[in-house]
Tab-separated table of C-alpha atoms in Angstrom:
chain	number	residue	atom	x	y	z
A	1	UNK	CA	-33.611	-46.757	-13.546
A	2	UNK	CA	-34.155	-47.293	-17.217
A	3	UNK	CA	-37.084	-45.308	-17.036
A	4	UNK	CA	-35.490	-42.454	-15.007
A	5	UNK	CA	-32.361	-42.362	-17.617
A	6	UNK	CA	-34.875	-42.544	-20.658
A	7	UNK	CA	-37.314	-39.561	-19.060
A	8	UNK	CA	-34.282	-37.584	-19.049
A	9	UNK	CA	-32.929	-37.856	-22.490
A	10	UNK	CA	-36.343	-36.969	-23.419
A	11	UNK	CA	-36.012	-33.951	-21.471
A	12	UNK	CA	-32.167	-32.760	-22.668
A	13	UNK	CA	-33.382	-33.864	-26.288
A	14	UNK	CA	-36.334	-31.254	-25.841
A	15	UNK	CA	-34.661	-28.939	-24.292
A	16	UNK	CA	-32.027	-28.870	-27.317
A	17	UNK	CA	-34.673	-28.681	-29.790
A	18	UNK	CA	-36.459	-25.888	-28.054
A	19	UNK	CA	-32.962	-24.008	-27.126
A	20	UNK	CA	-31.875	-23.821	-30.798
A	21	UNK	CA	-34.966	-22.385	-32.065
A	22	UNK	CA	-34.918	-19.194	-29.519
A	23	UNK	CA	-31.587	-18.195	-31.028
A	24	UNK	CA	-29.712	-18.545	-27.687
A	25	UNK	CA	-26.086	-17.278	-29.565
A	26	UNK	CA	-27.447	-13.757	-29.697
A	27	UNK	CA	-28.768	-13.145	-26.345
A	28	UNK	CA	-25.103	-15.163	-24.690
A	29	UNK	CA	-23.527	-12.100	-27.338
A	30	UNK	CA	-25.644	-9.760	-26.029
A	31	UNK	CA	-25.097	-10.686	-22.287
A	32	UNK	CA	-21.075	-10.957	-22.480
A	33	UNK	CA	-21.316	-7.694	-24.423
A	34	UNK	CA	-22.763	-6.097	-21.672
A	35	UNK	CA	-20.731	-7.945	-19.117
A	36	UNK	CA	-17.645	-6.199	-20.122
A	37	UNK	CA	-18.878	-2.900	-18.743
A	38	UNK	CA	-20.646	-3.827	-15.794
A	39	UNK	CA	-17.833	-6.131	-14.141
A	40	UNK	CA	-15.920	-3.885	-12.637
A	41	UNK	CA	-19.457	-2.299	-10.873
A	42	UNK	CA	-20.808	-5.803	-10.238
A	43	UNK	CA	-17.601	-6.559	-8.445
A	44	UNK	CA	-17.277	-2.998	-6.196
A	45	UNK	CA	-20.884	-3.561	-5.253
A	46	UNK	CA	-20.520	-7.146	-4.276
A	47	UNK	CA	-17.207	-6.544	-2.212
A	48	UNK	CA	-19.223	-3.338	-0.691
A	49	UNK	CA	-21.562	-5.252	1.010
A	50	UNK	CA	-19.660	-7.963	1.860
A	51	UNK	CA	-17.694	-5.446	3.196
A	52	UNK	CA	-19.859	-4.390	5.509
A	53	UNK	CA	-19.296	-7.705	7.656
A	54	UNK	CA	-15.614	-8.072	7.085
A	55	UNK	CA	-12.468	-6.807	6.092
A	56	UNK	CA	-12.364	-5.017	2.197
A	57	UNK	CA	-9.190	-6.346	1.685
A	58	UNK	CA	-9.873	-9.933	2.403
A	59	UNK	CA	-12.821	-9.876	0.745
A	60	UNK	CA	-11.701	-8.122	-2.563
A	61	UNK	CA	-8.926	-11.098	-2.689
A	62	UNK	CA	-11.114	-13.794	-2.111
A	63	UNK	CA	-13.877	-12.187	-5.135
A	64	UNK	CA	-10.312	-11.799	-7.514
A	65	UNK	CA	-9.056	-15.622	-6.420
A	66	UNK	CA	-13.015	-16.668	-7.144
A	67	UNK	CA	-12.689	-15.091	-10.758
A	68	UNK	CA	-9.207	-16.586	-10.849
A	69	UNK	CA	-10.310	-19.920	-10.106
A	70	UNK	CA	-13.269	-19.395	-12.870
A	71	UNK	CA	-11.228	-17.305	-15.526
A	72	UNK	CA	-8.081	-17.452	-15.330
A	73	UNK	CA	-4.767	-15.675	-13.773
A	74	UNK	CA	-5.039	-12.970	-16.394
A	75	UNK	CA	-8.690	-12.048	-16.476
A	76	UNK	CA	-8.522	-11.969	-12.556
A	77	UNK	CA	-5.217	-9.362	-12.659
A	78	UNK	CA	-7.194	-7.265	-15.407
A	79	UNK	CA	-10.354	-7.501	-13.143
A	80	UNK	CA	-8.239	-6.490	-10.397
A	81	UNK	CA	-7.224	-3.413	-12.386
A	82	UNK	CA	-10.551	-2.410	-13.551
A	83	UNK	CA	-11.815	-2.470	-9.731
A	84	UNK	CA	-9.068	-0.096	-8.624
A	85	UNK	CA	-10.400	2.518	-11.857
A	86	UNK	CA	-13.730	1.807	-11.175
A	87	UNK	CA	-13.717	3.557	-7.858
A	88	UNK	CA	-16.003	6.872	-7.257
A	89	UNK	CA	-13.238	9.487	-6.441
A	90	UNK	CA	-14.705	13.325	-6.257
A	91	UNK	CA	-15.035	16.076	-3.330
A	92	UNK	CA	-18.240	17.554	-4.738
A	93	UNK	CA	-21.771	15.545	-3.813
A	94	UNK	CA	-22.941	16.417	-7.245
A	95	UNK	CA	-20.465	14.259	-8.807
A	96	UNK	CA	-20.534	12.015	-6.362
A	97	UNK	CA	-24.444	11.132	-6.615
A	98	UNK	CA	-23.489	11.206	-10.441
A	99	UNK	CA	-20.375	8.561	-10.324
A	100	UNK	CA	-23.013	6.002	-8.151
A	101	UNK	CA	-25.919	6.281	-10.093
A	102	UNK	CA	-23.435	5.740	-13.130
A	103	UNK	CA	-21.984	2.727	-10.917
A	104	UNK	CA	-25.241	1.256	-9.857
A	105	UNK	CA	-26.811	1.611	-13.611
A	106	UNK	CA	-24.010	-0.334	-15.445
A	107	UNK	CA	-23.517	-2.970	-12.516
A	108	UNK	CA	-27.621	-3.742	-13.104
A	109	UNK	CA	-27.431	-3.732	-17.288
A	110	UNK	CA	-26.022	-7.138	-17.572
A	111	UNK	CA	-29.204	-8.280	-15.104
A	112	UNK	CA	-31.808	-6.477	-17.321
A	113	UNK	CA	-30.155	-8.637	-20.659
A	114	UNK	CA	-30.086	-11.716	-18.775
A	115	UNK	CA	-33.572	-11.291	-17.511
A	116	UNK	CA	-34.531	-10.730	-20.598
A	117	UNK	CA	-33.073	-13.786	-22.064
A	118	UNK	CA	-34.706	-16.087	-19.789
A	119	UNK	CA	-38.032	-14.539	-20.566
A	120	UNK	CA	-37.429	-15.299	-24.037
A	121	UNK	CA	-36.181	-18.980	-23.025
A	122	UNK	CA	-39.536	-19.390	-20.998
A	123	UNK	CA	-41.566	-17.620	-23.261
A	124	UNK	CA	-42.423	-14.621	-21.086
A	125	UNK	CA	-42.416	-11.161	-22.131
A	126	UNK	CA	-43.519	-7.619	-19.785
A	127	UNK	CA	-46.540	-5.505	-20.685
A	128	UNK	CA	-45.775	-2.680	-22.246
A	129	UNK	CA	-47.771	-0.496	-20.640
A	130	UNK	CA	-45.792	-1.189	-17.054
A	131	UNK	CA	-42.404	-0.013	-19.106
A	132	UNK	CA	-41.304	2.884	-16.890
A	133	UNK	CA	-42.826	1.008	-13.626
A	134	UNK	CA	-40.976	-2.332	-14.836
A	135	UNK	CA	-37.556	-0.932	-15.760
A	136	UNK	CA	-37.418	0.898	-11.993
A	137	UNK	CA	-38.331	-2.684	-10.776
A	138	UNK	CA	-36.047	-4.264	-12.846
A	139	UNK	CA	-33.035	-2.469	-11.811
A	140	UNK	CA	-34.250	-2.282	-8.285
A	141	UNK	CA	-34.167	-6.125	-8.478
A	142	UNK	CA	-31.207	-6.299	-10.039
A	143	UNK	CA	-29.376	-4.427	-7.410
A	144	UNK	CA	-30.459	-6.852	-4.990
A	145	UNK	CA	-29.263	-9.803	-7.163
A	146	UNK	CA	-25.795	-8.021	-6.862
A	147	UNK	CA	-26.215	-7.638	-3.046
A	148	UNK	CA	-26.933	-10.968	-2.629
A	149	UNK	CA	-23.705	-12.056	-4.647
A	150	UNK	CA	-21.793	-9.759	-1.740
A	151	UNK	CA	-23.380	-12.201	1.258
A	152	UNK	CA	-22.845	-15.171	-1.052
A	153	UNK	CA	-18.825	-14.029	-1.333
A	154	UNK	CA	-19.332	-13.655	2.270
A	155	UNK	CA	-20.730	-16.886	3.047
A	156	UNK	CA	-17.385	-17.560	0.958
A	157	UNK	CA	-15.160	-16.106	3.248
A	158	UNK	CA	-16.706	-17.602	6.227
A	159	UNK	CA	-16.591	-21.171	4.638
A	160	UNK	CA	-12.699	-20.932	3.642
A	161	UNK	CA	-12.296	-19.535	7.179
A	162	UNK	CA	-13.505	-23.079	9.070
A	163	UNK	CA	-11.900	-25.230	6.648
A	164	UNK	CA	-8.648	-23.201	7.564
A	165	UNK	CA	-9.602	-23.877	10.862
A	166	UNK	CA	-9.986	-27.519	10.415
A	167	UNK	CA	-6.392	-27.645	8.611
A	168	UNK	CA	-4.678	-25.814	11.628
A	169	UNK	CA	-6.601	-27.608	14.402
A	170	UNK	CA	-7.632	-30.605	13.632
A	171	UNK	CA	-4.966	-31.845	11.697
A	172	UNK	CA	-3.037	-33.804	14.053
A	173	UNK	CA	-6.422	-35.633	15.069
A	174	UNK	CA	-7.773	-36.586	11.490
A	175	UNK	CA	-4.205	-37.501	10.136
A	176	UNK	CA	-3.978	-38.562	7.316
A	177	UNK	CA	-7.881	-38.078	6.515
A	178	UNK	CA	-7.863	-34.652	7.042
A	179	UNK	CA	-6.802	-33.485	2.897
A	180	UNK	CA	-9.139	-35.711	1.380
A	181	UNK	CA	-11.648	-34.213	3.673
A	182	UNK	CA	-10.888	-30.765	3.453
A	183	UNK	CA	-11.304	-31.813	-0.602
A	184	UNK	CA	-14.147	-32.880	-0.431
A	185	UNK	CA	-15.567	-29.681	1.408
A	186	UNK	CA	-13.952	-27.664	-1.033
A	187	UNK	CA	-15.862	-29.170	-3.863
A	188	UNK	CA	-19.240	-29.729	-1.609
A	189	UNK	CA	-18.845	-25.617	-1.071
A	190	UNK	CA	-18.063	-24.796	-4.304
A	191	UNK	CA	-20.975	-26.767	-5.927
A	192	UNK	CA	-22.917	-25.726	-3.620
A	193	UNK	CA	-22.185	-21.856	-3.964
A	194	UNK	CA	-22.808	-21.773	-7.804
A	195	UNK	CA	-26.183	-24.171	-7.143
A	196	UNK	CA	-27.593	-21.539	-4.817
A	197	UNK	CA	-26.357	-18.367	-7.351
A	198	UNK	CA	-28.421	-20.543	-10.413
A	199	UNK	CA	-31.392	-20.959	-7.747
A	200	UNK	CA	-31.515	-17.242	-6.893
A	201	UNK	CA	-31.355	-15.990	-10.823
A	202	UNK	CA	-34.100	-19.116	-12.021
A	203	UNK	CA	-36.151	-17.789	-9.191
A	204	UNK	CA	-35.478	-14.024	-8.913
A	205	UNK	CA	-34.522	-12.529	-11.939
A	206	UNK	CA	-37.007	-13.890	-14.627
A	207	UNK	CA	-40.929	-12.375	-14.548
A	208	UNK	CA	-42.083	-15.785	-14.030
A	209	UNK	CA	-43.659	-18.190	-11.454
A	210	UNK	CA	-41.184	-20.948	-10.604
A	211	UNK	CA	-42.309	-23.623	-7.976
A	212	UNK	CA	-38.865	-24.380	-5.458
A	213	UNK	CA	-38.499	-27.742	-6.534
A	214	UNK	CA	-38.652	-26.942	-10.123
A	215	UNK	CA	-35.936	-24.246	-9.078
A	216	UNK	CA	-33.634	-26.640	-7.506
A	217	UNK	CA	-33.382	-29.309	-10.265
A	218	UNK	CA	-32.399	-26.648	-12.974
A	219	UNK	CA	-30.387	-24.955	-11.001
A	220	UNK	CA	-28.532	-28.514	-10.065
A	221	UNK	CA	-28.136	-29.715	-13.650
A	222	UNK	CA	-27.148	-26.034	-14.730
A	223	UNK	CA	-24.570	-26.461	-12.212
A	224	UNK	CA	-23.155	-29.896	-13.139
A	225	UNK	CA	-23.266	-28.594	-17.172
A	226	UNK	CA	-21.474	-25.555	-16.147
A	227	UNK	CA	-18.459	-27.182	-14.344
A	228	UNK	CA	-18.297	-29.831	-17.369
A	229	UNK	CA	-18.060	-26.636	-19.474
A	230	UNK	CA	-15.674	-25.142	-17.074
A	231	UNK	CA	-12.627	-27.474	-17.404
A	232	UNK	CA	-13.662	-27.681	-21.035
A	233	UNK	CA	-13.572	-23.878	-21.488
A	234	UNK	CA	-10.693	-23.901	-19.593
A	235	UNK	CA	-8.846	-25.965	-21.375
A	236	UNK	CA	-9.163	-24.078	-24.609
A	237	UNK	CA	-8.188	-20.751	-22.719
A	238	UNK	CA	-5.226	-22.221	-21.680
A	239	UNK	CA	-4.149	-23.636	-25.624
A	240	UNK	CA	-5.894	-20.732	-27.404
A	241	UNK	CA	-2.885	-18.390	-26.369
A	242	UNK	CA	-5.265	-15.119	-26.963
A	243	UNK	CA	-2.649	-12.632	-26.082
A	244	UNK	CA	-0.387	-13.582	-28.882
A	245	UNK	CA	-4.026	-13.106	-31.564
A	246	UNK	CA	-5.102	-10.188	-29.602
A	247	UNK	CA	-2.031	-8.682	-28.061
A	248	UNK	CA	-2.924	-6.310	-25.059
A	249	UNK	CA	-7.192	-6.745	-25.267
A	250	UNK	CA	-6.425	-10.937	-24.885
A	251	UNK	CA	-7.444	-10.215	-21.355
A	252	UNK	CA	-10.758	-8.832	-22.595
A	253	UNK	CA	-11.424	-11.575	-25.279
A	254	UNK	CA	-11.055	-14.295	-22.679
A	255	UNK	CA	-13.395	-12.478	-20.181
A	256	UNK	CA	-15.762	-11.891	-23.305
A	257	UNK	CA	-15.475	-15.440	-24.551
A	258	UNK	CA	-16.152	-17.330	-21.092
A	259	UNK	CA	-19.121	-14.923	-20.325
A	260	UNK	CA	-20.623	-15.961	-23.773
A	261	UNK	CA	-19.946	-19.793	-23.193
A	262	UNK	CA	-21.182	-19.365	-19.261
A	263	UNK	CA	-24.224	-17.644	-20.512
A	264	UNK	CA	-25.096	-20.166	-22.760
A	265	UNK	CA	-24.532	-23.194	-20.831
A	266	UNK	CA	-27.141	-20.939	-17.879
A	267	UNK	CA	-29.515	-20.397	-20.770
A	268	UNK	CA	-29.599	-24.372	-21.780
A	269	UNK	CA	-29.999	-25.214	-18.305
A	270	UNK	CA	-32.745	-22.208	-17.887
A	271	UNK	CA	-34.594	-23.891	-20.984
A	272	UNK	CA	-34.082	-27.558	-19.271
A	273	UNK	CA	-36.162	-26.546	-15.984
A	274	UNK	CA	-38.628	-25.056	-18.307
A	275	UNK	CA	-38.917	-28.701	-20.178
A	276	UNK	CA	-38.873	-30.710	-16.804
A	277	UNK	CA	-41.445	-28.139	-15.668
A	278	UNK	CA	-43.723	-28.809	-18.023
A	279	UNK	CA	-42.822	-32.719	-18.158
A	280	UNK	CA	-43.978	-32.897	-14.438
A	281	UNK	CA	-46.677	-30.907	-15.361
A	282	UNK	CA	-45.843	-27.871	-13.727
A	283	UNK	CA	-46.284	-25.040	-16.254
A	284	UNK	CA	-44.006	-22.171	-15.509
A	285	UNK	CA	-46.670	-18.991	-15.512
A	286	UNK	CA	-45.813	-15.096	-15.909
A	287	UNK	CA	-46.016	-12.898	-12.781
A	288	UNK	CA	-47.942	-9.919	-12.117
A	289	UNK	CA	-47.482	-7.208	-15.126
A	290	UNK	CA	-46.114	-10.012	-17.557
A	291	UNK	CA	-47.694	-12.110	-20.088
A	292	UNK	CA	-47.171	-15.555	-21.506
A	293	UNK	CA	-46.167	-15.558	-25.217
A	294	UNK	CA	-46.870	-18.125	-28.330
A	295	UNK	CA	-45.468	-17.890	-31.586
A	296	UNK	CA	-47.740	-19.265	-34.370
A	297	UNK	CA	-46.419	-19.762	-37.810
A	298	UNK	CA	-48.452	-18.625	-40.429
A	299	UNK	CA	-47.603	-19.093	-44.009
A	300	UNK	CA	-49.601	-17.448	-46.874
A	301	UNK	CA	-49.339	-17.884	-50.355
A	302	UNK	CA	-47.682	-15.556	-52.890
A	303	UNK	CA	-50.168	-13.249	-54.088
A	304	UNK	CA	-52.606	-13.286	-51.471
A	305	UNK	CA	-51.252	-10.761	-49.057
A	306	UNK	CA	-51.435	-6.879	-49.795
């Protein structure tokens, strides 16, 4: 146990060392920047395809209690509002095609900067010479990141739907039993949930090689960091009182400032699987039409260089 417990302070000690020095503040900026105007996209897309199985409706008010439950009652009603703008409304299948490639473009952005800040966290960058080839890919990829956040809200729905079934039905059987058990699912579900959306972004998004197990562990302590960071965030939403510093935008700033926390606590945990990687000697490699990238310092004296 003692060397289990000492193994991983080695590795969180690391990973802090190695997380400060890839100035991790400007990419979480950069990322909740971007976040703000791809939202509302992110969240038609996702309900979209989830709406393909069920009811739009039900499945737009489970996403909006979902970012409720993360964000806040505020952030959720703005969200709400942004969805109902955010809709492609035209007669005319020029404008159409227009208003949907506008849609899908912003709802990928915030993808493309996260990719790229997990490259930069695993020291991966693209070639070059695959730009226009990689940044079809890219967005291509990203789409299907955002369709598989619609079967994950599904997968939501579905979940909610047989512990409702288990409070109606087998209520009377389980007694007493039956809220700390529906509790417990709750939490199991929701851990589980943001575990498997970590997994699918260590794995997916980044141009790198990442073995499953490797995959699992980050994604696991990214998960148990991010709900620490959750009740703390939320705790200094709730005593912050934005709206009285920011007046009508307080909405935005909270959105803005728990994407820039969120993204920071996924790009600690992102540089913690790259650190227990390498610890268990599993070196995370670039994929096809990427490279692996080392920074030398080089210092020359004054005087010498021309």
């Amino acid at each position: 146990m003692a060397k289990f417990l000492i193994k991983w302070f080695q590795i969180f000690k690391n990973s802090g060392i190695k997380f400060f020095e890839e100035n991790p503040f400007k990419h979480s900026a950069s990322t909740a920047y971007f976040t703000i105007f791809s939202l509302p996209a992110i969240g038609l897309v996702a309900i979209t395809v989830a709406g393909y199985f069920y009811e739009d409706d039900v499945v737009r008010t489970q996403f909006l209690d979902q970012i409720n439950q993360l964000m806040g009652e505020s952030s959720s009603e703005q969200i709400d509002s942004l969805l109902s703008s955010a809709t492609v409304q035209s007669d005319r299948v020029l404008f159409q095609i227009i208003g949907i490639g506008t849609l899908l473009f912003s709802a990928t952005t915030v993808f493309i900067s996260l990719q790229d800040s997990l490259n930069t966290i695993w020291s991966i960058k693209a070639k070059p010479k695959k730009g226009i080839v990689k940044f079809i890919i890219n967005r291509l990829l990203s789409l299907a990141m955002i369709a598989a956040l619609g079967f994950l809200l599904l997968v939501s729905l579905l979940a909610d739907t047989v512990i409702s079934f288990i409070q109606t039905h087998i209520k009377e059987i389980l007694d007493g039993a039956t809220i700390y058990i529906i509790q417990i699912m709750n939490i199991a579900i929701s851990l589980g949930f943001i575990t498997l959306v970590f997994a699918i972004i260590f794995k997916v998004l980044p141009d790198a090689k990442l073995k499953w197990r490797d995959v699992w562990v980050g994604a696991f302590v990214t998960t148990v960091l991010f709900v620490a960071g959750k009740f703390s965030l939320g705790f200094y939403l709730g005593t912050a009182n934005l709206t009285d510093s920011y007046g009508a935008a307080g909405s935005f700033v909270a959105i803005l400032v728990w994407v820039y926390y969120s993204v920071l606590i996924l790009l600690f945990g992102a540089q913690v699987t790259f650190i227990y990687s390498k610890e268990m000697g599993r070196i995370i490699l670039p994929k096809e039409g990427a490279v692996a990238v080392s920074v030398t310092e080089v210092e020359r004296e004054r005087g010498t260089a021309e």
